[in-house]
Coordinates of C-alpha atoms and ligand atoms in Angstrom, one line a residue:
X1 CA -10.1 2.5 -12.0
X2 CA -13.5 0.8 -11.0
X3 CA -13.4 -0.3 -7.5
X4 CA -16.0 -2.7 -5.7
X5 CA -13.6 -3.5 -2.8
X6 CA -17.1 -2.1 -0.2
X7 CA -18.4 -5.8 -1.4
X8 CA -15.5 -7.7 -0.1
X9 CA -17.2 -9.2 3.3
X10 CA -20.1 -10.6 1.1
X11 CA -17.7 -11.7 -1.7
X12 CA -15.4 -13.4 0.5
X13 CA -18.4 -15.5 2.3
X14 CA -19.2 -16.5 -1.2
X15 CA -15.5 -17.4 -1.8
X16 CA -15.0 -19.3 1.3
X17 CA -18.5 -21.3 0.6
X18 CA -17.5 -22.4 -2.6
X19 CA -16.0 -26.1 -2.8
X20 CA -14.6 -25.6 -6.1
X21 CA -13.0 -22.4 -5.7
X22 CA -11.6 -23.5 -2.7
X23 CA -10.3 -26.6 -4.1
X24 CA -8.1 -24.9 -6.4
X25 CA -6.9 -22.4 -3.9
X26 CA -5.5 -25.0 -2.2
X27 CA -3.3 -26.1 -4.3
X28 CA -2.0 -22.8 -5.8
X29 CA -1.6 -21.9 -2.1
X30 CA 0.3 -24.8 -1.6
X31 CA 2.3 -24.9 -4.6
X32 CA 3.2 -22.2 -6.1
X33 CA 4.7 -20.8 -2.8
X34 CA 7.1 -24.0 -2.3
X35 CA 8.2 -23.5 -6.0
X36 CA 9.4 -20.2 -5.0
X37 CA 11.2 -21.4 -2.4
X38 CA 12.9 -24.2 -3.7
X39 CA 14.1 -21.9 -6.7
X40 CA 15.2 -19.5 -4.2
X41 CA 17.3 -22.1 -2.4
X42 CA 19.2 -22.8 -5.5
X43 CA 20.9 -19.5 -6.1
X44 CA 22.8 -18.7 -3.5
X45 CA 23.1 -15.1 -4.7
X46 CA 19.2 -14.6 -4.2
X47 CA 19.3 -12.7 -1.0
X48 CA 22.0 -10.2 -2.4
X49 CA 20.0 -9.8 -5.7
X50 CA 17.4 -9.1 -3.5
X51 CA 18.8 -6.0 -1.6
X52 CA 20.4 -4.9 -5.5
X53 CA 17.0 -5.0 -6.9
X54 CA 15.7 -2.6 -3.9
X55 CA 18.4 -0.3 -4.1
X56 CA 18.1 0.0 -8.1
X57 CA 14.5 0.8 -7.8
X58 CA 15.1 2.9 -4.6
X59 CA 17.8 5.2 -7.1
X60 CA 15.4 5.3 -9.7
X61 CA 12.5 6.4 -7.9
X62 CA 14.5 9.1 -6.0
X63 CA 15.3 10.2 -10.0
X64 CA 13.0 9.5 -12.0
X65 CA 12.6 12.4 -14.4
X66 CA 16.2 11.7 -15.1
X67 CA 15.9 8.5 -16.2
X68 CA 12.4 9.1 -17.5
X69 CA 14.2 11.5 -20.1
X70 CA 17.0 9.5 -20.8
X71 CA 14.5 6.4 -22.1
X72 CA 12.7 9.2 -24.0
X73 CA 15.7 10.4 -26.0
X74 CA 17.1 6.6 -26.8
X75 CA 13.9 5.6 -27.7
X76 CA 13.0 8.1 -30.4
X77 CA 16.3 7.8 -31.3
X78 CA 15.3 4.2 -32.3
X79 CA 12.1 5.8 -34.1
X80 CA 9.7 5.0 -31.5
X81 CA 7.1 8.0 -30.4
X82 CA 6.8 8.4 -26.6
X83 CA 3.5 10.0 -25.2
X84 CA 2.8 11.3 -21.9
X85 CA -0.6 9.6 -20.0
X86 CA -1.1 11.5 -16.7
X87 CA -4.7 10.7 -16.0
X88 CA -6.7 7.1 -17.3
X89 CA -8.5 9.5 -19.8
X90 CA -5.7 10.8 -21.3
X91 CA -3.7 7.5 -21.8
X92 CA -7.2 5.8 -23.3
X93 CA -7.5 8.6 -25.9
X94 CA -3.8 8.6 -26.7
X95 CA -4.3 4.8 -27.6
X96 CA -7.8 5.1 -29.2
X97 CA -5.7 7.9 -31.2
X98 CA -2.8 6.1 -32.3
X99 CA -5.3 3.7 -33.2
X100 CA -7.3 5.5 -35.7
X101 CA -4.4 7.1 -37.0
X102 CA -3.6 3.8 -38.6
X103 CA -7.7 2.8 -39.3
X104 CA -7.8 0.2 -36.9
X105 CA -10.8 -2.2 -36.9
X106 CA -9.4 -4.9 -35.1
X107 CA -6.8 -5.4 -32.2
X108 CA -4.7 -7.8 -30.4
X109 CA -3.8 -7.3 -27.2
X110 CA -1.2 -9.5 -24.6
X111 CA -1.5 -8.9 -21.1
X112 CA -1.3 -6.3 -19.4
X113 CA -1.6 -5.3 -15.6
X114 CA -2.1 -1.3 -16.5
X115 CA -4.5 -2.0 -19.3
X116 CA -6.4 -3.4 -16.9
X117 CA -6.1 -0.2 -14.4
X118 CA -7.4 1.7 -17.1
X119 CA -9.8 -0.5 -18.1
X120 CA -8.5 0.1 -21.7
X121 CA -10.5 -2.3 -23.2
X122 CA -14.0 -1.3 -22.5
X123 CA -13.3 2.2 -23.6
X124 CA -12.2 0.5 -26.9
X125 CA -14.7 -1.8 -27.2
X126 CA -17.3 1.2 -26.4
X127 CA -15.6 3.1 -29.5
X128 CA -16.0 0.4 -32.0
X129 CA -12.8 -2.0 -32.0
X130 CA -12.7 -4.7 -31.9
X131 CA -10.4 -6.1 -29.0
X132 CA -9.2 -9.8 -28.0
X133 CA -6.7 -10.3 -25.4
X134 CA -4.3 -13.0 -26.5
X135 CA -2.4 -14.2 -22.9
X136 CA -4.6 -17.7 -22.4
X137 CA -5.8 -16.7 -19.3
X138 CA -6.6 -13.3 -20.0
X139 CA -8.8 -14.7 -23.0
X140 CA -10.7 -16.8 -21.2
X141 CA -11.6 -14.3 -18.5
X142 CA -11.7 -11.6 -21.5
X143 CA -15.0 -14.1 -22.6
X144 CA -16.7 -14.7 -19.5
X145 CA -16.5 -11.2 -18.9
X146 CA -14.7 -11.3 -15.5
X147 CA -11.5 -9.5 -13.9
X148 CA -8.1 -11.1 -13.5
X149 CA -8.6 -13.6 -10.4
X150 CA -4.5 -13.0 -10.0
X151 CA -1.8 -10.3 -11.8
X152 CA 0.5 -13.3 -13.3
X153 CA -2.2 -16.0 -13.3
X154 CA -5.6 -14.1 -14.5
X155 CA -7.7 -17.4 -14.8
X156 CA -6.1 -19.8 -12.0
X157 CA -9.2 -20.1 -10.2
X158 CA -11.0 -21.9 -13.0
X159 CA -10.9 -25.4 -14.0
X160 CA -11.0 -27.5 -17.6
X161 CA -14.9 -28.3 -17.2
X162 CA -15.0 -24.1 -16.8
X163 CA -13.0 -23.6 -19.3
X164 CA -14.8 -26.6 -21.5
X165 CA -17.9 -24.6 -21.4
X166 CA -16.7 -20.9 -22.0
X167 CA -14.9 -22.2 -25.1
X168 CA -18.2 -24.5 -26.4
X169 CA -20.8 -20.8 -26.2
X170 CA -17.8 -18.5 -27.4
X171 CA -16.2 -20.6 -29.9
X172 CA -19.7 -21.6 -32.1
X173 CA -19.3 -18.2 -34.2
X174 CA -15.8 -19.6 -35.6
X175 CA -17.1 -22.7 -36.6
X176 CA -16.2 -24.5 -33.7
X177 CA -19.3 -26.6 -32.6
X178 CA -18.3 -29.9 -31.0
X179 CA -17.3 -29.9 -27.1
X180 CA -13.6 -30.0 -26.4
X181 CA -12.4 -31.4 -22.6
X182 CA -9.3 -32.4 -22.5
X183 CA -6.6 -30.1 -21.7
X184 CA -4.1 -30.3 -24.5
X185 CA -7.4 -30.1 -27.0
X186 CA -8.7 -26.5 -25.0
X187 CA -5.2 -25.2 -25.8
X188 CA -4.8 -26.3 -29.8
X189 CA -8.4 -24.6 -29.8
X190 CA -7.5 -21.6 -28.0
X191 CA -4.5 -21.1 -30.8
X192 CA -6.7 -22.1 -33.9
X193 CA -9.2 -19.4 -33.1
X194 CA -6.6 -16.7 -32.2
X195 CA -4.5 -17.5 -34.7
X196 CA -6.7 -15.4 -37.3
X197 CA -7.0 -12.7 -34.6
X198 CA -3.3 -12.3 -35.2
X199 CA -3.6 -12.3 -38.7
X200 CA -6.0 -9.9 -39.2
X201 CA -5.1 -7.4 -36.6
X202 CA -4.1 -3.8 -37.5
X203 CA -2.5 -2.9 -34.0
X204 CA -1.1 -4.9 -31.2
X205 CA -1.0 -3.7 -27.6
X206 CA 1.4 -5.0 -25.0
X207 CA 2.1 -3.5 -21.6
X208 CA 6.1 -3.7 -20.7
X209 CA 7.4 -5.4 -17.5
X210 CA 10.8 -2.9 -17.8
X211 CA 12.1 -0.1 -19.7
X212 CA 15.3 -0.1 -20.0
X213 CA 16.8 4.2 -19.8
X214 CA 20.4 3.2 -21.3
X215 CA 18.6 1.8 -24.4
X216 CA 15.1 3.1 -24.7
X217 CA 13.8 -0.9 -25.0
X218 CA 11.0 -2.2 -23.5
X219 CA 10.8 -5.2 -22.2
X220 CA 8.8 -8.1 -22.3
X221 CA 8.9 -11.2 -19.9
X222 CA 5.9 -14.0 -20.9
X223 CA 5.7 -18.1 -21.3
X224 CA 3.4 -18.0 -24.2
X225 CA 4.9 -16.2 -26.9
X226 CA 2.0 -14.4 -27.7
X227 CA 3.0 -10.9 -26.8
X228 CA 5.8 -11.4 -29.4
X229 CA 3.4 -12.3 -31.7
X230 CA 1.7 -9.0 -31.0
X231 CA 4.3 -6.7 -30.8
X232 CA 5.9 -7.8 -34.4
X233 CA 2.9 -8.7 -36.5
X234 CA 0.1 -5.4 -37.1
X235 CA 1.2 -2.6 -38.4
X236 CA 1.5 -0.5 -34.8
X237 CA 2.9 -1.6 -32.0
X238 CA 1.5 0.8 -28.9
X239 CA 3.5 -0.1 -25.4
X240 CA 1.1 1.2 -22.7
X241 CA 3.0 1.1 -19.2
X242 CA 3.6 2.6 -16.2
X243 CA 6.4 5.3 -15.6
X244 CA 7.6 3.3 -12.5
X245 CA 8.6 0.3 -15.2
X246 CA 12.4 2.4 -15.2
X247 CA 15.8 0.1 -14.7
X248 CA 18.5 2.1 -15.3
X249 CA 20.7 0.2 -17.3
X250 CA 21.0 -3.3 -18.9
X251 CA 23.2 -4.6 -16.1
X252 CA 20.2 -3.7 -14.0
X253 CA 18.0 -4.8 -15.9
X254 CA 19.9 -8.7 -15.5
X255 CA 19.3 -8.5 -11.6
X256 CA 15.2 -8.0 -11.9
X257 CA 15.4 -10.8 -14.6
X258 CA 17.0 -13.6 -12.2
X259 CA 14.4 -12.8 -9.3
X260 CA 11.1 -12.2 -11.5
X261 CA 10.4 -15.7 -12.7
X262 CA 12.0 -17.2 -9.8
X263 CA 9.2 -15.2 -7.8
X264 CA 6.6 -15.3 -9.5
X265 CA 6.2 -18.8 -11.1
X266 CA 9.4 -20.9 -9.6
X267 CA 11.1 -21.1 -12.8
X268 CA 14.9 -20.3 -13.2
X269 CA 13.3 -17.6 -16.4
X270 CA 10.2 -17.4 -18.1
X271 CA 9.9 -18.3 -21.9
X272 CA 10.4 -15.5 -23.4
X273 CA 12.9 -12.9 -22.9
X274 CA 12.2 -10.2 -25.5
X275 CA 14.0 -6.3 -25.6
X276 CA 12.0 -4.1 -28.3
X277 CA 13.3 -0.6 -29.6
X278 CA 11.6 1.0 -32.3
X279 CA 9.6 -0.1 -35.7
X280 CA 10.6 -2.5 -38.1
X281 CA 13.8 -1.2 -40.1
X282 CA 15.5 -1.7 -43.4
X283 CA 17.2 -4.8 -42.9
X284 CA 14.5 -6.1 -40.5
X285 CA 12.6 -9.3 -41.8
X286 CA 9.5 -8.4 -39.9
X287 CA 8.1 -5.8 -36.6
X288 CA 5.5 -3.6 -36.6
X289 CA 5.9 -0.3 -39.4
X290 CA 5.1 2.1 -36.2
X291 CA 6.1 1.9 -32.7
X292 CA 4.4 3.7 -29.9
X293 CA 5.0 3.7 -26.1
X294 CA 2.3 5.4 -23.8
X295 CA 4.0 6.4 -20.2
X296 CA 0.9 6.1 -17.4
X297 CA 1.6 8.3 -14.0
X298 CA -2.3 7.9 -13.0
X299 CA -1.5 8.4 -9.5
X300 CA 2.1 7.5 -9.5
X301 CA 4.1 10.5 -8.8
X302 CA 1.1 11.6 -6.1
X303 CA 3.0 8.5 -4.2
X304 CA 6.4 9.7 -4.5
X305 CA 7.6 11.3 -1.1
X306 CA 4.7 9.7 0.5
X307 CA 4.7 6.7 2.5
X308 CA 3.7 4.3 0.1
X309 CA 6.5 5.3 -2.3
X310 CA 8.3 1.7 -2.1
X311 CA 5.0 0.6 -3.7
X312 CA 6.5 1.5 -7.2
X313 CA 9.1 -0.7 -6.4
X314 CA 7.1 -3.4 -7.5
X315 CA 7.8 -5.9 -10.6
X316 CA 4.4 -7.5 -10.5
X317 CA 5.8 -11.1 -9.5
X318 CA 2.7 -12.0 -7.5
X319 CA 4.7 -13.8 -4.7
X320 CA 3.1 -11.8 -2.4
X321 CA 0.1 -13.0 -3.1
X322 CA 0.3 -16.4 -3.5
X323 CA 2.5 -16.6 -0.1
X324 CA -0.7 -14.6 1.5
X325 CA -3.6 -16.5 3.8
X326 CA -6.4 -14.3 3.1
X327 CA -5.7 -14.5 -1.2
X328 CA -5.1 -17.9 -0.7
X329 CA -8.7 -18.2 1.2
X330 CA -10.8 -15.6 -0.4
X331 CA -9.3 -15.3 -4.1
X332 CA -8.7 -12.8 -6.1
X333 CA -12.2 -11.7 -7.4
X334 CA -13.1 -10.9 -4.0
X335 CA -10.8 -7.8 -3.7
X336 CA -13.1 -5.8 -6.4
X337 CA -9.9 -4.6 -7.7
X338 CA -7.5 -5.1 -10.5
X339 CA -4.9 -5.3 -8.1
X340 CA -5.2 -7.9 -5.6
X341 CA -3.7 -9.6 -2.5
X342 CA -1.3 -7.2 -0.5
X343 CA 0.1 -5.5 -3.2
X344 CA -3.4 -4.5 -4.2
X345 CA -3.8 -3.9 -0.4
X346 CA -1.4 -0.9 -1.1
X347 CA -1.6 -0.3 -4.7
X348 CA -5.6 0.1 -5.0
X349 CA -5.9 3.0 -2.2
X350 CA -3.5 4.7 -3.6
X351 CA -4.7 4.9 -7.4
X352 CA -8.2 5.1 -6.8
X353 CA -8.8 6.2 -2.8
X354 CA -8.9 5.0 0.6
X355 CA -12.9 5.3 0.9
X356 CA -13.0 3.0 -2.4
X357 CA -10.4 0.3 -1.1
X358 CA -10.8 0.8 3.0
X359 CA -12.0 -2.7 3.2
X360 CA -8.5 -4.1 1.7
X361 CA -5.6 -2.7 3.7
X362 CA -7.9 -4.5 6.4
X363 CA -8.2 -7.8 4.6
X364 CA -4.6 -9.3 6.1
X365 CA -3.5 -11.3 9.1
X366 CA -0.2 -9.2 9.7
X367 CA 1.7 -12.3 9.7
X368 CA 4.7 -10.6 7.4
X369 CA 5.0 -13.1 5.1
X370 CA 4.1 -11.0 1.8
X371 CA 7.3 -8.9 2.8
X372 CA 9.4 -12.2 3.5
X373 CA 8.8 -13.5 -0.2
X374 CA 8.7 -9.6 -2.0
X375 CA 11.9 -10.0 -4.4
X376 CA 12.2 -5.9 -4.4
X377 CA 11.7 -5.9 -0.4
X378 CA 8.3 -3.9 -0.1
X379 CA 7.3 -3.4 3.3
X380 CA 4.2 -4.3 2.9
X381 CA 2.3 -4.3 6.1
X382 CA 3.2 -1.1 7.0
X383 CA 2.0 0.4 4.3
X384 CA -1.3 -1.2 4.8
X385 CA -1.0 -0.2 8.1
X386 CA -0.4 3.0 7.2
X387 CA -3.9 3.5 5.3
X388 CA -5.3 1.5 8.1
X389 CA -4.4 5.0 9.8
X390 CA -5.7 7.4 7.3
X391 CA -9.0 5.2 7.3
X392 CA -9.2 5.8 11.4
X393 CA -8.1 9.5 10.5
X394 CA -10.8 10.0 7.8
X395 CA -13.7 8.3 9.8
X396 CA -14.2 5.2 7.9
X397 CA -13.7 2.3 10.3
X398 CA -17.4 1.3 11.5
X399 CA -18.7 2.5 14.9
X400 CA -18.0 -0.2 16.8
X401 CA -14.5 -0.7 16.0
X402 CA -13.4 2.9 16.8
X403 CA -15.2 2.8 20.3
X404 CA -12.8 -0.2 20.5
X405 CA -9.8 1.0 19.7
X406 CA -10.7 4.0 21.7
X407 CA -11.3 2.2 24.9
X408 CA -8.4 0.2 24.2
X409 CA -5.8 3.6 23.9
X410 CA -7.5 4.8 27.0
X411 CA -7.0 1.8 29.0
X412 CA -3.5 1.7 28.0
X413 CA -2.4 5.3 29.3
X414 CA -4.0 4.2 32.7
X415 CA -2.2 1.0 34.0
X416 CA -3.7 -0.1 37.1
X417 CA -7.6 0.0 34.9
X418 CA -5.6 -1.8 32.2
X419 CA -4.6 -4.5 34.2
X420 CA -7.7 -4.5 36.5
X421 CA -9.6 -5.0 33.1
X422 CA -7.5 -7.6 31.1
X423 CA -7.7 -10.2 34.7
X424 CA -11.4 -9.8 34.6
X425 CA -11.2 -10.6 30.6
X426 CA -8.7 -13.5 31.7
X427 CA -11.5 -14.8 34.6
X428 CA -14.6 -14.2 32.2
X429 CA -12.7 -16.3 29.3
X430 CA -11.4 -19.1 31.6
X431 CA -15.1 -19.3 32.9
X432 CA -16.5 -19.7 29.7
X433 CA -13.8 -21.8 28.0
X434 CA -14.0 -25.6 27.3
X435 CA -11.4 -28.3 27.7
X436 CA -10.5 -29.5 24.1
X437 CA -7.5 -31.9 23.7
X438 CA -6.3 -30.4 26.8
X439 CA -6.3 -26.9 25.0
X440 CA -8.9 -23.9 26.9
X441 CA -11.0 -22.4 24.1
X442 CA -13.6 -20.1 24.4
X443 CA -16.2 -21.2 21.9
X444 CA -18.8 -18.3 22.5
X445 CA -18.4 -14.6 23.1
X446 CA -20.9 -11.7 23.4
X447 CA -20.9 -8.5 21.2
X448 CA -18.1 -7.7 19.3
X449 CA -16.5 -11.1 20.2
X450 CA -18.6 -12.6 18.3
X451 CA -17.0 -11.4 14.7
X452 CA -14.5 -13.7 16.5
X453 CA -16.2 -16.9 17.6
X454 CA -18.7 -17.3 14.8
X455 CA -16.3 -18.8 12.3
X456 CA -13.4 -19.9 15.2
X457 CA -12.4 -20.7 18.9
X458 CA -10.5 -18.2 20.7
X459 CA -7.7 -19.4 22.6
X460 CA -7.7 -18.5 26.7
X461 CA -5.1 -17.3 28.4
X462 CA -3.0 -19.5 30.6
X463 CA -2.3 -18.9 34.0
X464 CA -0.4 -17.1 35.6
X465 CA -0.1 -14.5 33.6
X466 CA 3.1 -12.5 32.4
X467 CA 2.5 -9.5 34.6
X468 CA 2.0 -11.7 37.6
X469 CA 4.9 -13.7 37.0
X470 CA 7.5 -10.4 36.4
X471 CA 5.7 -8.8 39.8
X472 CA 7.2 -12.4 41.3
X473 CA 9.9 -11.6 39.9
X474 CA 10.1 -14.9 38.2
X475 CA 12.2 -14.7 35.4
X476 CA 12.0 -17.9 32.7
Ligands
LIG1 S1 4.6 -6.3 -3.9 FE1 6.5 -7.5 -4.2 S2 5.9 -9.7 -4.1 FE2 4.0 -8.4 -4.5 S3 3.8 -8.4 -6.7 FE3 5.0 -6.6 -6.1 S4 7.1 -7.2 -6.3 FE4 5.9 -9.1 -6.2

C-alpha cells in the first residue's frame, strides 16, 4: 500500500486554505452526521444491535480459520473457486491470472475499499487491461487520477462545475463533445458512456462487504446497481476481499445489515441488497459462466492478538469519519492513505507501518466521538493512542515534542516542582492574556507554544486554581 501520510501538515494547510473544499466539508460534516443520528433514533433496537454486531465480529475474529473454512467448503460447493492472497503481490497476480485465463482485454470494476489497498488497478493497467471503475464516484476520481477523498463517498469533495469539466476532457474520445452542467445530465452521461464498458467487458471485479460462512455468499451492499451489473454480466466474476469480511451465519448477517446503511449514509438500507454464490447455473437466465473469490490477509492476521485486533471489526460505514473534526477540516486526500479519518488512523499503520503513517494516529482531537458513532464499537482512540506509543518507542516523534513530554513525566513524579511550575505557567499566561468578551486568552506564546497560538487563542486559567482550592479545603 502506497503511503504519503509524511505530507499531511503541508496537505492539510492546503486543505484548510481552500474555499471550495472547505465549502463542501461543511456540509458533509454537518449532514451526514445528523442523518445518522436521526436514523439511529428511530430504531429503538440500535443500541442492542450495536453490542450484537461487536460480539459477532468479536466470535469470529477469535475463530477465524473456522469460519474461514466453513465459507470455503459452501462456496465451492456452489462452484465458486476460493484463492488464498497473503501478501498485495500475491492477490494482484491471482487476479491478473484469473484474468488471462479467460483472455481478458477489458474490465469492469465496482468499488472496492481493498482494491484500492492493493492498488489493483495500476498493476492491471501496467499489464495491458484495460480497467474502468463503475461506482460514480470512483469513476470520476478513477479519471482525474486521484484517490478516494472518503471509503463510502470517493468523490464528495468535488462539485458539478468539477465534475462538468472532468467529464468534457474524458468524455471527447466517446463522441461526447458538447459541455454538460446540470446534474441530472452528468449522471445520464456517466451511464451512456459506461454503459458500453459493461457490455464489452470480459471480467467484472467487485470487492464484498460480508461473506456469509453458513452459505459461502458474498455479499454486496451498494445504491447504484452497478456492482450487480458487474458481478452478472462478463464472463468471470473475481470477488477480491478481505478475510475479516466473515459473519457467521445469515441471522448475523441481518444485524450488520440494519446498522450499515443507517451508519454510513442515514438510510434505513441501501439500494441494493444482493447475496452471490457461485457462476451462473442451468436454470439461471443470466451470471457470470466463472466465479472466483480472492481472500486478502495482507497484514490482517499480523493484527490478531495484538492491540489493534478490534480494528477488523470494522464494516467500512465511514461514520467515523464523517462524525470526526479533523476529516471534517482537512479531508480525506490529506491522509495520503486509502484509508482515511480514524479508521485509517488505525488501519494504515497497521497494513503498511508506523514510520509510513506516524503522522495520522496524531491527526485527532481525542474528543471520542469516532467511537460514539462506530456501529461495531471500535475503540478507536486507544488504538491510535496505542501507535502514538510505539511512535514514542521507535523514535519518531520530533525532538521537540519528546523533550516535552519528557519534562512533563519528570515534573509529574516530583510534586512540589510540578506545582511550583504550573503557578508560574498560570502567572506568565494571566500576564500575557487579553480581556476578550470577558474571556482571558493568551493570544501569543514563545517556542513550542507557538504551534498553538499561530492558528488559535489559548484559554488562561482562572483563579484560584483547583489545587489551591482542595488545600482550602473548599469543596464545590
Ligand atoms: S471504524 Fe467503525 S465507524 Fe469507522 S468505518 Fe469502521 S465500522 Fe465504520
Amino acid at each position: 500500500m502506497h503511503v504519503t501520510s509524511k505530507d499531511f501538515d503541508e496537505k492539510a494547510r492546503a486543505a484548510i486554505a481552500d474555499d471550495q473544499l472547505q465549502m463542501g466539508l461543511f456540509v458533509f460534516g454537518k449532514i451526514f452526521p445528523l442523518m445518522r443520528d436521526a436514523k439511529a433514533a428511530e430504531l429503538p433496537e440500535f443500541e442492542g444491535l450495536r453490542d450484537s454486531a461487536r460480539d459477532i465480529k468479536t466470535n469470529v475474529l477469535e475463530n477465524l480459520g473456522t469460519y474461514l473454512d466453513a465459507f470455503e467448503a459452501r462456496a465451492e460447493e456452489a462452484g465458486g473457486r476460493i484463492h488464498w492472497a497473503r501478501t498485495a503481490e500475491e492477490a494482484n497476480s491471482i487476479v491478473e491470472r484469473l484474468c488471462e485465463e479467460v483472455g481478458a482485454k477489458d474490465i469492469i470494476k465496482s468499488k472496492s475499499m481493498v482494491t484500492e489497498e492493493l492498488e489493483l488497478n495500476d498493476h492491471l493497467i501496467d499489464k495491458g487491461y484495460s480497467v474502468v471503475e463503475t461506482d460514480l464516484g470512483e469513476y470520476i476520481i478513477q479519471l482525474r487520477n486521484e484517490k478516494p477523498f472518503h471509503i463510502v463517498g470517493p468523490a464528495l469533495h468535488l462539485n458539478a462545475g468539477q465534475v462538468s469539466d472532468t467529464f468534457y476532457e474524458a468524455h471527447k474520445k466517446h463522441g461526447r463533445t458538447e459541455k454538460v452542467e446540470d446534474k441530472v445530465k452528468l449522471v445520464e452521461e456517466a451511464r451512456i458512456v459506461l454503459r458500453e464498458r459493461f457490455k464489452n467487458a470480459d471480467v467484472g471485479i467487485t470487492g464484498a462487504n460480508f461473506l456469509v460462512a453458513e452459505t459461502g455468499q458474498i455479499v454486496l451492499v451498494t445504491n447504484e446497481g452497478n456492482a450487480d451489473l458487474t458481478a452478472t454480466l462478463p464472463k468471470r466474476h473475481i470477488v477480491v476481499t478481505g478475510i475479516e469480511k466473515i459473519v457467521p451465519t445469515l441471522d448475523d448477517l441481518s444485524v450488520f445489515l440494519r446498522i450499515l446503511a443507517r451508519s454510513a449514509t442515514g438510510q434505513d438500507t441501501s439500494n441494493y441488497v444482493s447475496l452471490y454464490s457461485g457462476p451462473r447455473r442451468a436454470r439461471d437466465a443470466d451470471g457470470p459462466e466463472q466465479f472466483d473469490i480472492v481472500l486478502v490477509d495482507n497484514g490482517r492476521t499480523d493484527m490478531l492478538g495484538t492491540p489493534v485486533e478490534e480494528m477488523l471489526r470494522c464494516i467500512r460505514c465511514g461514520a467515523c469519519l464523517n462524525s470526526c473534526p479533523v476529516f471534517s477540516t482537512v479531508g480525506g486526500q490529506t491522509y495520503g492513505s486509502v484509508y482515511s479519518g480514524p479508521m485509517g488512523a488505525v488501519w494504515t499503520p497497521a497494513l503498511a507501518s508506523v514510520s509510513s503513517a506516524a503522522k495520522l494516529p496524531n491527526a485527532s482531537s481525542f474528543c471520542g466521538k469516532c467511537e460514539e458513532v462506530c456501529p461495531v464499537r471500535i475503540p478507536l482512540p486507544s488504538m491510535m493512542r496505542h501507535w502514538r506509543e510505539k511512535e514514542f518507542e521507535a523514535h519518531l516523534t520530533p525532538s521537540g515534542q519528546r523533550w516535552g513530554l519528557g519534562m512533563w513525566a519528570w515534573l509529574g513524579k516530583h510534586p512540589s516542582l510540578y506545582r511550583a511550575a504550573t503557578n508560574l505557567a498560570g502567572i506568565g499566561l494571566r500576564l500575557i492574556s487579553k480581556g476578550r468578551s470577558g474571556k482571558r486568552l493568551a493570544t501569543w506564546l514563545p517556542f513550542i507554544g507557538q504551534g498553538w497560538t499561530q492558528s488559535r487563542d489559548l484559554a488562561v486559567p482562572q483563579e484560584p486554581t483547583f489545587l489551591s482550592q482542595y488545600k482550602e479545603g473548599r469543596r464545590r
